[in-house]
Amino acid sequence: MAARIPVTSAGVRVSTRCPSFPFVSSSSRHLRPFSTTLRNRQPELTSTSTTSSTTPISNNGASSKSSSSNDSSRTGTTHFGFQDGLSESEKTERVAGVFHSVAESYDRMNDLMSFGWHRISRDHFVSSLNPGLSSSHPPRPQRILDVAGGTGDIAFRMLHHAHILNNNPSVHVTISDINPSMLAVGKQRSLSLPASQQASLSFLEADATAPVPAIPAGSLDLYTVAFGIRNFSNVPAALSEAYRLLKPGGVFACLEFSKVANPAFDAVYKRWSFSAIPLIGQLVAGDRDSYQYLVESIERFPSQQQFRGLIEDAGFVVGGDGFENLTGGVAAIHKGMKPL
Amino acid sequence: MKTLTPRLRSLSSKQSLLQHHVQQLPIGATAALSSHITTTATTTSGTTRPFSVLNRPPPNYPGHVPLTGLERAALAVGSGVVSFFDPYRHDMIAALGEATASPYFIERLRRAMLSSRTGRRILRDRPRITSASLDLPRLRALPANTVGGTYVAWLDREGVSPDTRDGVRYIDDAECAYVMQRYRESHDFYHALTGLPVVREGEVALKAFEFANTLLPMTGLSLLAIATMKPAERGRFWSIYGPWAVRNGLRSDEVINVYWEEEMETDVDALRARLGIETPPDLRDIRKRERAEKKRLKEAAAAQAVAS
């Protein structure tokens, strides 16, 4: 039984959010290019996403990952989840579609998929960076850029850490994201911050893989990207751009999903990712395909060692292992410094 | 009555049995991965082969997502719960239908289609009902007593469009997936055929009719929504619409076998008579009269309160 709501003559469904219940209703599904509920307007999206989901995960994928990121700089093709052979602009467009569609339910879905653990990972990431720490009086100003941080998770934590814990009000954070929907969510959430922190926050819509004109070269103290870099169409280009924007001695820090070390845990984790995550996406957000892409993109991302290699290739100096595994490798923090 | 035909061993299922034996030979590294947590998936037309979620078989049709048994069960439970609390989630109702229809019920419905000449033609032609495939302006020009005229008048009255239907994704056999798609797209015609409106009460009554007629589990599970109806509506269901639905669903022909595209100019009453469906009492009228009566009583009570 579908107690159906009327459709306007333009064929766009009116939003009906059920306020007393946490499940997101299918209000914006018609606007999502990825959803099969759309009347086969882009059938190739649904067919290719499911053919991609049936590609077996084998160890061959790991060795092709570093070569695929090298390939993209040579042939201009990249991958979208398990689908290969896309141009960078196509990938950018497809990722935009995914994040337009998940923006509203992003936080709730993160909580459901990781049982709230993503909050711990993000807290640890920001604490380990210790933004705003300065031994001089008055404290030195710092400029921070949080890339692909549209909803503001990392930026808000950094502002709190700098302004409140390190008592350094001259820290400025810029949130950059290629997707205006995610930025809109971030702007909305930033309204509940204290006024001093809001004054130190700015938003920028930009592509991280291309030169960002709004930020002068060599001006950043810290460049962060959390759970975003695997979606970039050209990771080496983004790393080069990060290198260009940072000042000498500036730090590049990346929090991203990575390879789990323990094989038994990995077996469970992979099965959870590929069967439960898309199912939760379908039940809660009404969008299986976006979450299928998300777990595929995690699978395609380079391993800790390979990504460390990419960071060094961009010119950063990497100390020790170069990465810190969180939750047994489910996520990893990579850091590099621009040499002085 | 319902055609509960036995499952016939067809030629195609014999061929796929052979394929099944051939494909049991190991196929390299992927076989090692798919060893433990495995379940079955259809290959081409019938038999199944174990697979793991890390190594799903290729889709049988665009949009197809082969699910393991555990995933299908989880989808059935999850979509059932979500659609119970939020009946506006059409995608959840659709998913519930697909998750619960396999293996027996959708096969039974397909056999019912195969048993009828028109059903076989529908399965051969595989027509789709969308605003592109139906010529709505032409239908509007038809007289009001025709199927097409009633359908488009009902569409306009309820403010709905033929496009608001999800594609089938979780049924493995491509032909069964079409049967489910056809059922889903014909749902609006069942509304037009029975005259039941899109309000919750009308939908529940129609689902009861569909359950008696098509035996799809989702239609039966949708009747749990009776618990969410108002007492007056529930009373009407048990006394009028429930019995009507059961009586007519069981004795009428299978509505899945109606070739709607060819019946657009048929007189609705003639079609009902041919199928063996009696028109239920007009639910919109009953509700309107009930609302008017309530309003009258409220005004009388208010007048009384003022007077006393």
XYZ file of C-alpha atoms in Angstrom:
648
model
C 0.000 0.000 0.000
C 1.476 3.321 -1.001
C -0.537 6.184 0.406
C 0.857 8.214 -2.414
C 1.350 11.950 -2.354
C 0.258 13.903 -5.412
C 2.793 14.722 -8.086
C 2.827 18.205 -9.512
C 2.402 18.641 -13.220
C 6.127 19.178 -13.642
C 6.657 15.663 -12.410
C 8.701 16.737 -9.399
C 7.698 15.129 -6.164
C 6.881 17.397 -3.231
C 9.029 16.778 -0.199
C 7.337 14.875 2.594
C 9.670 14.396 5.442
C 8.146 12.332 8.224
C 9.201 14.495 11.179
C 8.606 12.059 13.975
C 10.695 9.309 12.485
C 14.401 9.363 11.725
C 14.241 7.724 8.318
C 14.774 10.136 5.508
C 11.882 10.017 3.105
C 12.386 9.863 -0.595
C 11.966 13.577 -1.053
C 14.844 14.433 -3.277
C 15.231 11.091 -5.019
C 13.902 12.324 -8.307
C 16.744 14.835 -8.404
C 19.387 12.196 -7.896
C 20.963 10.979 -11.094
C 22.140 7.798 -9.459
C 18.842 6.461 -8.194
C 16.942 3.749 -10.026
C 13.726 5.254 -8.806
C 14.210 7.793 -11.541
C 12.388 6.454 -14.583
C 15.443 5.039 -16.326
C 16.584 8.462 -17.319
C 20.179 7.343 -17.041
C 19.966 3.578 -17.242
C 23.660 3.279 -17.918
C 24.318 4.507 -14.398
C 22.346 1.682 -12.844
C 23.675 -0.984 -15.172
C 27.300 0.028 -14.871
C 27.133 0.438 -11.121
C 25.888 -3.108 -10.704
C 28.306 -4.572 -13.210
C 30.996 -2.797 -11.264
C 29.752 -4.262 -8.023
C 30.184 -7.768 -9.366
C 33.857 -7.386 -10.234
C 35.684 -9.779 -7.929
C 37.960 -8.278 -5.356
C 41.337 -9.835 -5.911
C 44.858 -8.913 -5.049
C 45.351 -7.748 -8.605
C 43.374 -4.669 -7.664
C 46.035 -3.591 -5.198
C 48.870 -3.537 -7.683
C 46.827 -1.744 -10.271
C 45.906 1.050 -7.893
C 49.240 2.860 -7.917
C 49.474 2.356 -11.639
C 45.944 3.633 -12.082
C 46.774 6.863 -10.330
C 49.879 7.162 -12.494
C 47.751 6.305 -15.525
C 45.423 9.185 -14.847
C 48.192 11.682 -15.251
C 49.292 10.071 -18.513
C 46.123 8.934 -20.257
C 43.622 11.105 -18.390
C 41.427 8.160 -17.401
C 40.521 7.242 -13.880
C 38.148 4.945 -12.038
C 34.822 5.402 -10.263
C 34.524 2.628 -7.727
C 35.063 -0.534 -9.739
C 34.373 1.101 -13.098
C 37.477 1.959 -15.063
C 38.086 4.075 -18.093
C 36.284 7.230 -17.049
C 37.714 10.611 -17.844
C 38.481 12.835 -14.887
C 35.618 15.165 -15.652
C 33.234 12.216 -15.788
C 34.415 11.024 -12.425
C 34.049 14.514 -11.002
C 30.489 14.625 -12.269
C 29.595 11.199 -10.910
C 31.104 11.969 -7.501
C 29.148 15.235 -7.489
C 25.992 13.248 -8.024
C 26.822 10.927 -5.164
C 27.497 13.723 -2.722
C 24.516 15.817 -3.769
C 22.470 12.796 -2.954
C 24.098 11.919 0.380
C 24.550 15.477 1.710
C 21.355 15.606 3.730
C 21.799 12.275 5.418
C 25.628 12.340 5.530
C 26.004 12.622 9.281
C 23.275 10.174 10.170
C 24.558 7.623 7.685
C 28.127 7.980 8.989
C 26.874 7.230 12.473
C 24.906 4.226 11.309
C 27.641 2.764 9.168
C 30.457 3.115 11.684
C 28.341 2.862 14.846
C 29.468 6.363 15.726
C 33.152 5.461 15.526
C 33.883 8.020 12.812
C 33.549 10.704 15.509
C 36.397 9.120 17.464
C 38.554 8.926 14.353
C 37.931 12.562 13.505
C 38.573 13.670 17.103
C 41.865 11.799 17.155
C 42.871 13.245 13.789
C 42.363 16.811 14.963
C 43.968 16.232 18.374
C 47.058 14.743 16.790
C 47.403 17.819 14.587
C 47.014 20.179 17.539
C 46.019 23.236 15.518
C 46.649 26.585 17.102
C 49.561 25.458 19.233
C 52.017 28.317 19.452
C 54.835 28.958 21.903
C 55.008 32.680 21.236
C 53.022 35.440 22.955
C 50.809 36.685 21.382
C 50.166 33.357 19.647
C 51.143 33.148 15.991
C 48.319 33.230 13.477
C 47.726 30.041 11.527
C 45.908 29.495 8.270
C 44.273 26.125 7.797
C 42.565 24.730 4.733
C 40.217 21.771 5.170
C 39.591 20.260 1.763
C 36.511 18.232 0.859
C 35.254 19.173 4.312
C 31.913 20.533 3.214
C 29.845 19.472 6.205
C 32.432 20.973 8.538
C 33.224 17.995 10.759
C 36.977 18.581 10.820
C 36.893 22.372 10.565
C 34.622 22.776 13.571
C 36.811 20.499 15.640
C 39.896 22.451 14.599
C 38.318 25.755 15.509
C 37.376 24.432 18.912
C 40.839 22.992 19.476
C 42.640 26.177 18.410
C 40.416 28.783 19.966
C 39.454 27.042 23.177
C 42.069 24.431 24.008
C 45.102 26.267 22.675
C 43.708 29.733 23.361
C 44.751 30.939 19.944
C 42.013 33.058 18.382
C 44.108 34.025 15.375
C 43.671 30.666 13.658
C 41.628 30.877 10.467
C 40.036 27.828 8.863
C 38.795 27.726 5.295
C 36.463 24.903 4.344
C 36.745 23.981 0.706
C 34.505 21.548 -1.154
C 33.707 20.968 -4.788
C 30.084 20.207 -3.938
C 27.754 23.083 -3.046
C 25.239 20.779 -1.338
C 27.823 19.613 1.155
C 28.962 23.227 1.700
C 25.385 24.266 2.304
C 25.082 21.649 5.035
C 28.331 22.955 6.548
C 27.171 26.559 6.465
C 23.938 25.600 8.137
C 25.736 23.713 10.876
C 28.262 26.516 11.411
C 25.490 28.831 12.524
C 25.451 27.095 15.890
C 29.110 27.820 16.586
C 30.198 30.632 18.917
C 30.517 33.933 17.100
C 34.299 34.141 17.431
C 34.690 30.777 15.786
C 32.266 31.682 13.016
C 34.330 34.787 12.365
C 37.403 32.606 11.858
C 35.656 30.359 9.370
C 35.213 30.807 5.648
C 33.739 28.634 2.922
C 35.110 28.088 -0.552
C 33.696 26.114 -3.443
C 36.708 24.735 -5.309
C 38.158 21.698 -7.033
C 41.098 20.446 -4.992
C 42.839 18.908 -7.990
C 43.097 22.234 -9.827
C 44.841 25.461 -8.801
C 42.731 27.359 -6.276
C 42.977 31.084 -7.087
C 41.421 32.238 -3.810
C 44.319 30.935 -1.748
C 47.796 32.360 -2.414
C 50.638 29.905 -2.927
C 52.726 29.172 0.153
C 50.190 30.654 2.560
C 48.896 27.630 4.471
C 50.213 26.243 7.732
C 48.021 23.158 7.559
C 46.201 21.390 4.740
C 43.795 18.665 5.822
C 41.537 16.298 3.957
C 39.381 13.791 5.819
C 37.550 10.961 4.024
C 37.655 12.967 0.818
C 40.797 12.217 -1.133
C 39.646 8.837 -2.410
C 36.921 10.641 -4.340
C 39.309 12.965 -6.132
C 39.581 12.412 -9.864
C 43.353 12.951 -9.770
C 45.084 12.283 -6.476
C 48.660 13.221 -7.507
C 47.397 16.554 -8.859
C 45.683 17.255 -5.561
C 48.877 16.394 -3.668
C 50.890 18.734 -5.913
C 48.365 21.479 -5.359
C 48.585 20.912 -1.598
C 52.351 21.170 -1.850
C 52.067 24.450 -3.733
C 49.652 26.037 -1.257
C 51.551 25.087 1.890
C 54.321 27.256 3.214
C 57.705 25.642 3.897
C 57.298 23.736 7.152
C 53.572 23.433 6.547
C 51.878 20.107 7.197
C 49.746 17.989 4.893
C 47.443 15.650 6.819
C 45.026 13.149 5.394
C 42.528 10.878 7.161
C 41.247 8.192 4.819
C 39.963 4.660 4.736
C 42.755 2.214 4.155
C 43.713 -1.458 4.204
C 43.006 -3.569 7.254
C 46.053 -5.468 8.423
C 44.470 -8.436 10.188
C 43.051 -10.926 7.635
C 40.257 -12.236 9.836
C 39.050 -8.747 10.711
C 39.463 -7.795 7.068
C 37.191 -10.628 5.950
C 34.445 -9.474 8.313
C 34.985 -5.810 7.487
C 34.801 -6.365 3.729
C 31.631 -8.398 3.995
C 30.069 -5.758 6.224
C 31.090 -3.068 3.738
C 29.775 -4.753 0.639
C 26.548 -6.114 1.981
C 25.402 -4.109 4.988
C 26.507 -0.610 3.977
C 24.565 -0.450 0.696
C 21.603 -2.012 2.483
C 21.666 0.645 5.214
C 22.005 3.303 2.524
C 18.947 1.901 0.832
C 16.853 1.646 3.975
C 17.783 4.967 5.537
C 18.655 7.222 2.633
C 16.801 5.450 -0.170
C 19.987 5.304 -2.227
C 21.808 2.012 -2.581
C 24.013 3.071 -5.469
C 25.768 5.956 -3.739
C 26.791 3.732 -0.859
C 27.845 0.980 -3.230
C 30.138 3.562 -4.859
C 31.465 4.602 -1.460
C 32.507 1.087 -0.462
C 33.981 0.433 -3.903
C 36.000 3.644 -3.708
C 37.387 2.506 -0.351
C 38.417 -0.771 -1.938
C 40.154 0.976 -4.850
C 42.114 3.445 -2.713
C 45.856 2.684 -2.442
C 47.264 0.942 0.607
C 49.028 2.802 3.396
C 52.473 2.224 1.885
C 51.403 3.123 -1.623
C 49.760 6.331 -0.493
C 52.813 7.252 1.538
C 54.766 6.837 -1.703
C 52.414 9.217 -3.503
C 52.829 11.807 -0.748
C 56.607 11.577 -1.024
C 56.393 11.839 -4.817
C 54.609 15.165 -4.415
C 57.653 16.476 -2.558
C 56.619 16.112 1.047
C 58.953 14.856 3.712
C 57.433 11.891 5.503
C 58.694 10.721 8.860
C 58.686 7.216 10.335
C 56.058 4.955 8.852
C 54.366 7.970 7.388
C 50.962 6.781 8.535
C 49.061 5.886 11.677
C 46.495 3.118 11.503
C 43.189 3.636 13.238
C 40.898 0.745 14.151
C 43.338 -1.809 12.824
C 43.690 -0.107 9.455
C 40.065 0.680 8.682
C 41.254 4.287 8.561
C 44.750 5.740 8.437
C 46.203 9.185 9.112
C 48.924 10.178 6.680
C 51.106 13.214 7.335
C 53.810 14.938 5.375
C 55.696 18.189 5.725
C 56.787 20.577 3.034
C 60.528 20.849 3.422
C 61.934 24.110 4.678
C -9.955 -20.017 -8.414
C -6.223 -19.599 -8.002
C -4.094 -21.576 -10.431
C -1.607 -23.320 -8.183
C 0.047 -25.187 -11.046
C 2.899 -27.562 -10.295
C 6.350 -26.494 -11.332
C 7.156 -28.140 -14.674
C 10.663 -29.242 -15.493
C 11.237 -27.243 -18.612
C 13.955 -27.668 -21.177
C 15.655 -24.488 -20.059
C 15.980 -25.693 -16.492
C 17.580 -28.926 -17.724
C 20.133 -26.937 -19.682
C 20.929 -24.790 -16.717
C 21.352 -27.912 -14.562
C 24.084 -28.966 -16.951
C 25.637 -25.530 -16.744
C 25.474 -25.795 -12.966
C 27.573 -28.974 -12.994
C 30.099 -27.524 -15.424
C 30.465 -24.338 -13.427
C 31.162 -26.230 -10.222
C 34.727 -26.634 -11.488
C 37.066 -24.301 -9.597
C 37.708 -20.943 -11.178
C 40.925 -19.701 -9.607
C 41.440 -17.148 -6.866
C 37.888 -15.953 -6.710
C 36.706 -19.399 -5.697
C 38.910 -19.209 -2.612
C 37.410 -15.876 -1.653
C 33.862 -17.036 -2.046
C 34.303 -20.118 0.088
C 32.806 -19.456 3.511
C 29.922 -17.044 3.632
C 28.191 -18.073 0.438
C 24.729 -18.484 -0.884
C 23.053 -19.119 -4.163
C 22.425 -16.994 -7.222
C 20.659 -17.646 -10.476
C 22.856 -18.042 -13.497
C 20.797 -17.670 -16.615
C 17.309 -19.025 -16.231
C 16.841 -21.031 -13.060
C 19.500 -22.897 -11.169
C 21.633 -21.285 -8.560
C 25.266 -21.200 -7.676
C 26.821 -20.139 -4.379
C 28.300 -16.642 -4.272
C 29.741 -14.265 -1.724
C 28.965 -10.583 -1.462
C 32.540 -9.887 -2.488
C 32.033 -11.678 -5.762
C 28.532 -11.092 -6.983
C 27.562 -12.702 -10.287
C 26.971 -10.430 -13.268
C 23.522 -8.859 -13.418
C 20.837 -10.602 -15.438
C 19.254 -7.323 -16.558
C 20.074 -3.614 -16.201
C 19.805 -2.563 -12.603
C 19.871 -6.114 -11.256
C 21.601 -6.578 -7.900
C 21.999 -10.272 -6.986
C 21.450 -10.636 -3.264
C 22.471 -13.432 -0.937
C 19.798 -15.093 1.164
C 20.853 -13.226 4.280
C 20.786 -9.904 2.424
C 17.355 -10.651 1.036
C 16.072 -11.498 4.498
C 17.591 -8.320 5.930
C 16.092 -6.277 3.111
C 12.695 -7.855 3.687
C 12.751 -7.130 7.412
C 14.257 -3.644 7.059
C 12.000 -2.523 4.238
C 8.995 -3.957 6.047
C 9.749 -1.954 9.173
C 10.538 1.268 7.303
C 7.483 1.067 5.058
C 5.246 0.334 8.032
C 6.332 3.511 9.786
C 6.631 5.641 6.655
C 4.252 4.425 3.936
C 5.365 7.259 1.683
C 8.637 5.384 1.085
C 7.618 3.735 -2.177
C 11.103 2.403 -2.702
C 10.773 0.443 0.531
C 7.410 -1.017 -0.411
C 8.860 -1.986 -3.786
C 11.889 -3.546 -2.139
C 9.652 -5.468 0.290
C 7.710 -6.826 -2.642
C 10.829 -7.997 -4.424
C 12.532 -9.415 -1.364
C 9.538 -11.535 -0.371
C 8.365 -12.614 -3.801
C 11.184 -15.064 -4.466
C 11.340 -17.998 -4.761
C 7.768 -19.255 -4.923
C 5.257 -16.427 -5.274
C 6.655 -14.560 -8.247
C 7.134 -17.906 -10.012
C 3.493 -18.733 -9.341
C 2.451 -15.404 -10.796
C 4.579 -16.028 -13.856
C 3.021 -19.459 -14.290
C -0.386 -17.803 -14.033
C 0.644 -15.515 -16.877
C 1.957 -18.424 -18.910
C -1.322 -20.264 -18.434
C -3.255 -17.549 -20.228
C -3.010 -16.627 -23.886
C -3.012 -12.886 -23.132
C -0.510 -13.433 -20.363
C 1.828 -15.191 -22.751
C 1.501 -12.328 -25.213
C 2.332 -9.816 -22.493
C 5.413 -11.831 -21.551
C 6.475 -11.947 -25.172
C 5.871 -8.254 -25.900
C 6.966 -6.960 -22.464
C 5.129 -3.638 -22.742
C 6.019 -0.942 -20.201
C 3.562 1.572 -18.752
C 5.163 4.999 -18.526
C 4.036 8.474 -19.493
C 6.145 8.029 -22.629
C 4.573 4.733 -23.677
C 1.006 5.802 -22.929
C -0.427 8.588 -25.007
C -2.113 10.559 -22.226
C -3.681 13.270 -24.417
C -5.274 10.562 -26.568
C -6.591 8.839 -23.446
C -8.094 12.075 -22.205
C -10.046 12.307 -25.430
C -11.649 8.911 -24.797
C -15.139 8.680 -23.290
C -15.343 8.578 -19.503
C -16.737 5.040 -19.371
C -13.708 3.510 -21.136
C -10.743 2.033 -19.302
C -8.423 4.697 -20.740
C -10.795 7.515 -19.919
C -11.343 6.271 -16.370
C -7.616 5.746 -15.863
C -6.556 9.208 -16.983
C -9.450 10.832 -15.089
C -8.331 8.965 -12.009
C -4.711 10.052 -12.604
C -5.790 13.668 -12.857
C -8.175 13.456 -9.912
C -5.577 11.932 -7.600
C -2.785 14.082 -9.049
C -0.430 11.217 -9.843
C 1.642 10.264 -12.851
C 2.409 6.861 -14.382
C 6.130 7.487 -13.840
C 6.362 7.155 -10.095
C 7.401 3.495 -10.161
C 10.824 2.116 -9.254
C 12.564 -0.391 -11.465
C 12.804 -3.970 -10.209
C 16.316 -4.800 -8.962
C 16.286 -7.705 -6.541
C 14.558 -10.482 -8.455
C 17.094 -12.717 -10.108
C 15.216 -14.130 -13.066
C 14.781 -11.513 -15.786
C 11.317 -12.690 -16.788
C 10.104 -12.784 -13.187
C 11.552 -9.307 -12.781
C 9.394 -8.211 -15.697
C 6.339 -9.843 -14.108
C 6.963 -7.838 -10.926
C 7.518 -4.672 -12.948
C 4.281 -5.287 -14.839
C 2.412 -5.820 -11.565
C 3.846 -2.591 -10.169
C 3.015 -0.551 -13.243
C -0.483 -2.016 -13.503
C -1.302 -0.998 -9.944
C -2.748 2.295 -11.123
C -5.019 0.431 -13.500
C -6.262 -1.660 -10.602
C -7.152 1.593 -8.872
C -9.033 2.719 -11.964
C -10.682 -0.700 -12.330
C -11.913 -0.816 -8.758
C -12.428 2.908 -8.262
C -10.561 2.905 -4.943
C -8.817 6.227 -4.141
C -5.161 6.695 -3.150
C -5.912 7.443 0.482
C -4.594 4.932 3.018
C -7.974 3.236 3.308
C -8.301 2.785 -0.428
C -4.762 1.493 -0.783
C -5.273 -1.081 1.951
C -8.488 -2.290 0.363
C -6.787 -2.559 -2.998
C -3.872 -4.420 -1.453
C -6.308 -6.910 0.050
C -7.799 -7.429 -3.398
C -4.337 -7.830 -4.924
C -3.337 -10.330 -2.282
C -6.381 -12.457 -2.952
C -5.715 -12.217 -6.664
C -1.923 -12.281 -7.111
C -0.815 -13.905 -3.826
C 2.271 -11.680 -3.608
C 3.452 -11.628 0.028
C 4.026 -7.879 0.084
C 0.359 -7.256 -0.607
C -0.547 -9.479 2.308
C 2.041 -7.862 4.585
C 0.687 -4.438 3.628
C -2.507 -5.411 5.389
C -0.645 -4.849 8.661
C -1.306 -1.202 7.852
C -4.850 -1.846 9.061
C -3.375 -1.243 12.489
C -2.525 2.314 11.454
C -6.019 3.192 10.192
C -8.617 5.117 12.100
C -11.330 3.097 13.903
C -14.040 4.146 11.455
C -11.838 3.155 8.528
C -10.979 -0.144 10.156
C -14.677 -0.845 10.723
C -15.383 -0.188 7.072
C -12.562 -2.466 6.056
C -13.784 -5.410 8.102
C -17.421 -4.942 7.142
C -17.309 -3.781 3.514
C -13.985 -3.646 1.742
C -12.224 -6.638 3.227
C -14.980 -9.091 2.294
C -15.343 -7.422 -1.089
C -11.606 -7.757 -1.730
C -11.405 -11.399 -0.729
C -14.555 -12.399 -2.588
C -13.591 -10.644 -5.788
C -9.872 -11.334 -5.664
C -10.427 -15.038 -5.371
C -13.151 -15.519 -7.932
C -12.046 -13.060 -10.628
C -9.541 -13.759 -13.371
C -5.886 -12.939 -12.759
C -5.676 -9.187 -13.245
C -1.996 -9.535 -14.140
C -3.148 -11.025 -17.439
C -5.017 -7.954 -18.608
C -3.286 -6.352 -21.583
C -4.025 -2.789 -20.487
C -2.584 -1.186 -23.584
C -5.209 -2.998 -25.670
C -8.063 -2.391 -23.262
C -7.923 1.392 -23.306
C -11.101 1.762 -25.326
C -13.014 -1.041 -23.610
C -15.974 -0.056 -21.489
C -14.985 -0.345 -17.823
C -18.140 -2.125 -16.748
C -17.717 -4.601 -19.594
C -14.138 -5.266 -18.476
C -15.249 -5.725 -14.887
C -17.943 -8.123 -15.986
C -15.455 -10.036 -18.125
C -12.986 -10.319 -15.265
C -15.626 -11.031 -12.649
C -15.117 -7.994 -10.422
C -18.001 -6.195 -8.772
C -17.612 -2.463 -8.174
C -17.089 -1.700 -4.480
C -19.042 1.103 -2.804
C -17.519 4.465 -3.734
C -15.069 5.128 -0.939
C -14.652 8.807 -1.646
C -18.382 9.322 -1.401
C -18.591 7.420 1.861
C -15.747 9.435 3.347
C -17.215 12.685 2.147
C -20.571 11.848 3.676
C -18.888 10.796 6.902
C -16.963 14.056 7.084
C -20.129 16.045 6.358
C -21.964 14.107 9.075
C -19.208 14.737 11.592
C -19.173 18.404 10.735
C -22.936 18.570 11.144
C -22.740 16.884 14.533
C -19.958 19.220 15.656
C -21.933 22.256 14.621
C -25.006 20.913 16.398
C -22.978 20.299 19.547
C -21.493 23.800 19.342
C -24.943 25.304 18.885
C -26.163 23.304 21.875
C -23.236 24.519 23.986
C -23.986 28.113 23.047
C -27.681 27.654 23.774
C -27.143 26.021 27.196
